[in-house]
PDB file of C-alpha atoms in Angstrom:
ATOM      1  CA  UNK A  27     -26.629  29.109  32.687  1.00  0.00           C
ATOM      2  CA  UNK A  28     -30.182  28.765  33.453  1.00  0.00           C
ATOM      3  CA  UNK A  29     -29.563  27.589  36.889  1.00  0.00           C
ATOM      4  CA  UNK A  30     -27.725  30.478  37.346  1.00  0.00           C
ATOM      5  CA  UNK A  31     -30.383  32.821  36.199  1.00  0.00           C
ATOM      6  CA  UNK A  32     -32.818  31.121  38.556  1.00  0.00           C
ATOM      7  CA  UNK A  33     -30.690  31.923  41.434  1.00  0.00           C
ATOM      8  CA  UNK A  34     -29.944  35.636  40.765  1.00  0.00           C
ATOM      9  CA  UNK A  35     -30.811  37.540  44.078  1.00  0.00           C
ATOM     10  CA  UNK A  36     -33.294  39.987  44.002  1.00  0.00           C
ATOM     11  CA  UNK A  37     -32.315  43.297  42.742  1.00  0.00           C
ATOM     12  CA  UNK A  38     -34.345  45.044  45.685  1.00  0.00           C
ATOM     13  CA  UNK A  39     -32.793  43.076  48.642  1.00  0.00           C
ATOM     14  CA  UNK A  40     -29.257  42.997  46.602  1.00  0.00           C
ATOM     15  CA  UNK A  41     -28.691  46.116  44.706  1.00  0.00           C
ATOM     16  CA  UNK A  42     -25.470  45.992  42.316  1.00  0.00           C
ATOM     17  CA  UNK A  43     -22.024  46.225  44.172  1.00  0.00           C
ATOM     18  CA  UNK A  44     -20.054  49.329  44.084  1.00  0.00           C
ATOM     19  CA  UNK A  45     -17.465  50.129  41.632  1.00  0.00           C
ATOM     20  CA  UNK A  46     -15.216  52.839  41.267  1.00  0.00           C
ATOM     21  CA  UNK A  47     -14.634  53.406  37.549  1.00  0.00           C
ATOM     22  CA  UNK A  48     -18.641  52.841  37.171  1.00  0.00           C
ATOM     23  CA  UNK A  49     -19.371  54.957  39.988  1.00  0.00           C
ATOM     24  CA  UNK A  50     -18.192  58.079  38.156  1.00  0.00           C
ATOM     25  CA  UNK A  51     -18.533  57.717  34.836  1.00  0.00           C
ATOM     26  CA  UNK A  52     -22.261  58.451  33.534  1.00  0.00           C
ATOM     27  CA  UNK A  53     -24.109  56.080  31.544  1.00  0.00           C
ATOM     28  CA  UNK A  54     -23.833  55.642  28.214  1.00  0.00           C
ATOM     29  CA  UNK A  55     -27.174  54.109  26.699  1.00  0.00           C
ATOM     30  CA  UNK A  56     -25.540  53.466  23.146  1.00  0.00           C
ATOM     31  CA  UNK A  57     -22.738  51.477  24.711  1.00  0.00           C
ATOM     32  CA  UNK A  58     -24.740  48.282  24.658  1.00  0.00           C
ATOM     33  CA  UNK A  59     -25.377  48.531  21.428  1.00  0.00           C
ATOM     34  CA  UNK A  60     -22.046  49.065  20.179  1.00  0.00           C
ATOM     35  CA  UNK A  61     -20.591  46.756  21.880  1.00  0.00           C
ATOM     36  CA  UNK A  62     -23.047  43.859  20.186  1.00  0.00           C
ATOM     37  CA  UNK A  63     -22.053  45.863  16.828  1.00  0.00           C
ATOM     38  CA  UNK A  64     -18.609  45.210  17.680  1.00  0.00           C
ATOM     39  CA  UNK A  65     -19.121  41.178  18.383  1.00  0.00           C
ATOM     40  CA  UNK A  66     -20.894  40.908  15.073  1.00  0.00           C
ATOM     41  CA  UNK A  67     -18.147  42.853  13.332  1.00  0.00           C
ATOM     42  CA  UNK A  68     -15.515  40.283  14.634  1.00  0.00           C
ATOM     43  CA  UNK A  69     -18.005  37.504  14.241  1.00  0.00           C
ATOM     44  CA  UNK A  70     -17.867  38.824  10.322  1.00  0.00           C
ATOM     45  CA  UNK A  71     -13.973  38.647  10.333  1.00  0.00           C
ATOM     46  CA  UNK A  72     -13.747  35.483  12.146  1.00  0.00           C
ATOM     47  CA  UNK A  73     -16.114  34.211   9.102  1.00  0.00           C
ATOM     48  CA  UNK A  74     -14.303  35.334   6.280  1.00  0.00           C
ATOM     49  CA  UNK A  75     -10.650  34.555   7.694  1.00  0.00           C
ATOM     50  CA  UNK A  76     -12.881  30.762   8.136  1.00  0.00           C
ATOM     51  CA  UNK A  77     -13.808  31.407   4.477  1.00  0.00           C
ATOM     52  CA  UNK A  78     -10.153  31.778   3.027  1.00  0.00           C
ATOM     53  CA  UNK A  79      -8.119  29.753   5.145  1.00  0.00           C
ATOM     54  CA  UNK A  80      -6.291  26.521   4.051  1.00  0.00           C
ATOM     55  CA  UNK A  81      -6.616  24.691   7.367  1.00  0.00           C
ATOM     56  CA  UNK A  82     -10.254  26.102   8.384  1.00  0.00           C
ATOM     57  CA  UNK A  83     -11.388  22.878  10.346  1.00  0.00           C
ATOM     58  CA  UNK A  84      -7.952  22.887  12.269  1.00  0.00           C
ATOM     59  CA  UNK A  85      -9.131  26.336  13.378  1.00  0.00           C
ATOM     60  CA  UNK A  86     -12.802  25.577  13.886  1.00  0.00           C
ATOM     61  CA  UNK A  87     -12.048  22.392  16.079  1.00  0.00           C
ATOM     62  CA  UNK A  88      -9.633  25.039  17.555  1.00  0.00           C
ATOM     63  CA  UNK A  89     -12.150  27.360  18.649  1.00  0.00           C
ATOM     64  CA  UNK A  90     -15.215  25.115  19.511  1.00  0.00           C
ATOM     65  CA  UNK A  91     -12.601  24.012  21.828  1.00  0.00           C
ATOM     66  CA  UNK A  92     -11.584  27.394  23.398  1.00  0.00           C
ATOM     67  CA  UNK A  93     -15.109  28.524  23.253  1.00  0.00           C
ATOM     68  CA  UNK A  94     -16.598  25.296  24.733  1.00  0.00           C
ATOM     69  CA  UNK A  95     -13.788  25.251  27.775  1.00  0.00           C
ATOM     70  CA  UNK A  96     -14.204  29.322  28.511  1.00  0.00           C
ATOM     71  CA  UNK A  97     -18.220  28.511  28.655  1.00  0.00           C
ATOM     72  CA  UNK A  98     -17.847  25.614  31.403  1.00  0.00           C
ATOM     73  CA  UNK A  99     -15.368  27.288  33.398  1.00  0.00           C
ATOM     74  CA  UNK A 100     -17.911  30.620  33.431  1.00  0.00           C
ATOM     75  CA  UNK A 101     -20.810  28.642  33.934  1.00  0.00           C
ATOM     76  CA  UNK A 102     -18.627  26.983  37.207  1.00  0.00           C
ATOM     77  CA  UNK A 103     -17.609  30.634  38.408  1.00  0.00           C
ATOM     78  CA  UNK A 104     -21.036  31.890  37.817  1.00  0.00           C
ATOM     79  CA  UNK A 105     -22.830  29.455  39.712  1.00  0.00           C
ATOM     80  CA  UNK A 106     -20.611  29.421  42.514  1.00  0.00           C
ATOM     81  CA  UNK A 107     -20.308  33.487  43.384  1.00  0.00           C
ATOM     82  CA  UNK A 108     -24.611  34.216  42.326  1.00  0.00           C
ATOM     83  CA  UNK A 109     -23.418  37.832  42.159  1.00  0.00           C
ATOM     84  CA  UNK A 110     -26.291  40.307  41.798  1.00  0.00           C
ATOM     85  CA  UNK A 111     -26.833  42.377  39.114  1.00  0.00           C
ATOM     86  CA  UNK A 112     -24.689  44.451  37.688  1.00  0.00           C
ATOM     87  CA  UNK A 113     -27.191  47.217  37.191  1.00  0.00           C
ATOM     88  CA  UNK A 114     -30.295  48.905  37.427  1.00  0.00           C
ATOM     89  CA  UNK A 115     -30.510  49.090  33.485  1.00  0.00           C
ATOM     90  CA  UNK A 116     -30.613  45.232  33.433  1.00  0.00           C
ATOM     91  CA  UNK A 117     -34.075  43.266  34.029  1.00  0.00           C
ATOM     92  CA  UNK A 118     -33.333  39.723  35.028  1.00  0.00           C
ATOM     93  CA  UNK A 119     -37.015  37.825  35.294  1.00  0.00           C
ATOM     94  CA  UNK A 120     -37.667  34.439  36.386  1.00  0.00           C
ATOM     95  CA  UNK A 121     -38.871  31.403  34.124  1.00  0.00           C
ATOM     96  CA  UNK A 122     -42.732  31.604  34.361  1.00  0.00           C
ATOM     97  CA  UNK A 123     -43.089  27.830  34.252  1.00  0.00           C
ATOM     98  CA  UNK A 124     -41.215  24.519  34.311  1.00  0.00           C
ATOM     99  CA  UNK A 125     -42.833  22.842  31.303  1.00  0.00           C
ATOM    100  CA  UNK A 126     -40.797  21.765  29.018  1.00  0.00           C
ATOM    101  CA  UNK A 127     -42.845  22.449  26.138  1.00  0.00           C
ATOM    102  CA  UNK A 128     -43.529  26.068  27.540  1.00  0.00           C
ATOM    103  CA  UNK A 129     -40.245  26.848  28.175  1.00  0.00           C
ATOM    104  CA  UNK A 130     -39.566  26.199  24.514  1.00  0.00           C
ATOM    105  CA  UNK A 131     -42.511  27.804  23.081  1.00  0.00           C
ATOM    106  CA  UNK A 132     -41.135  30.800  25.575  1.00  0.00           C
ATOM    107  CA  UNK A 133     -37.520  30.703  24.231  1.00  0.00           C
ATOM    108  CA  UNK A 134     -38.892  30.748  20.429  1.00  0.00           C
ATOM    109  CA  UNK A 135     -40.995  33.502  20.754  1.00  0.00           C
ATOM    110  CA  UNK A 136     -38.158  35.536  21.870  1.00  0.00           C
TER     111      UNK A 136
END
């Protein structure tokens, strides 16, 4: 994934590709935000059906499984098409150094 971020085109030279539905529907600001309400809603449900179930390891093995097979095959897909972004609301910067220890002190800070 952070290949892939490195290689985003610029948003100046590439500006996001047309679409249709987007095109003529207006911009909802809020949507983001529900939409990461909605994944932590789920993620609550998907922790208390974990919590109650008889065979919660068969399901957790289960889904690290799914989860860890969906995230290499988007990783693949994403670093082969380096799409540009899909819109002007989204800021995609580059790493400001390739230290190590920065680059963790960056990602903590966050």
């Amino acid at each position: 994934m952070v290949i892939v971020h490195d290689r985003v085109p610029d948003m100046k030279k590439y500006p996001p590709l047309p679409d249709i539905f987007l095109d003529n529907v207006p911009h909802i600001p809020w949507a983001f935000h529900m939409c990461e309400w909605t994944g932590t809603l789920l993620l609550l449900i998907w922790l208390c059906v974990l919590l109650f179930h008889k065979y919660r390891f068969i399901l957790l093995r289960r889904f690290f499984a799914l989860s860890g097979t969906v995230f290499l095959l988007r990783c693949v897909t994403m670093l082969i098409t380096s799409l540009s972004v899909p819109g002007t609301h989204l800021q995609c910067n580059p790493r400001h150094s390739d230290d190590n220890e920065t680059g963790l002190m960056d990602v903590l800070s966050k």
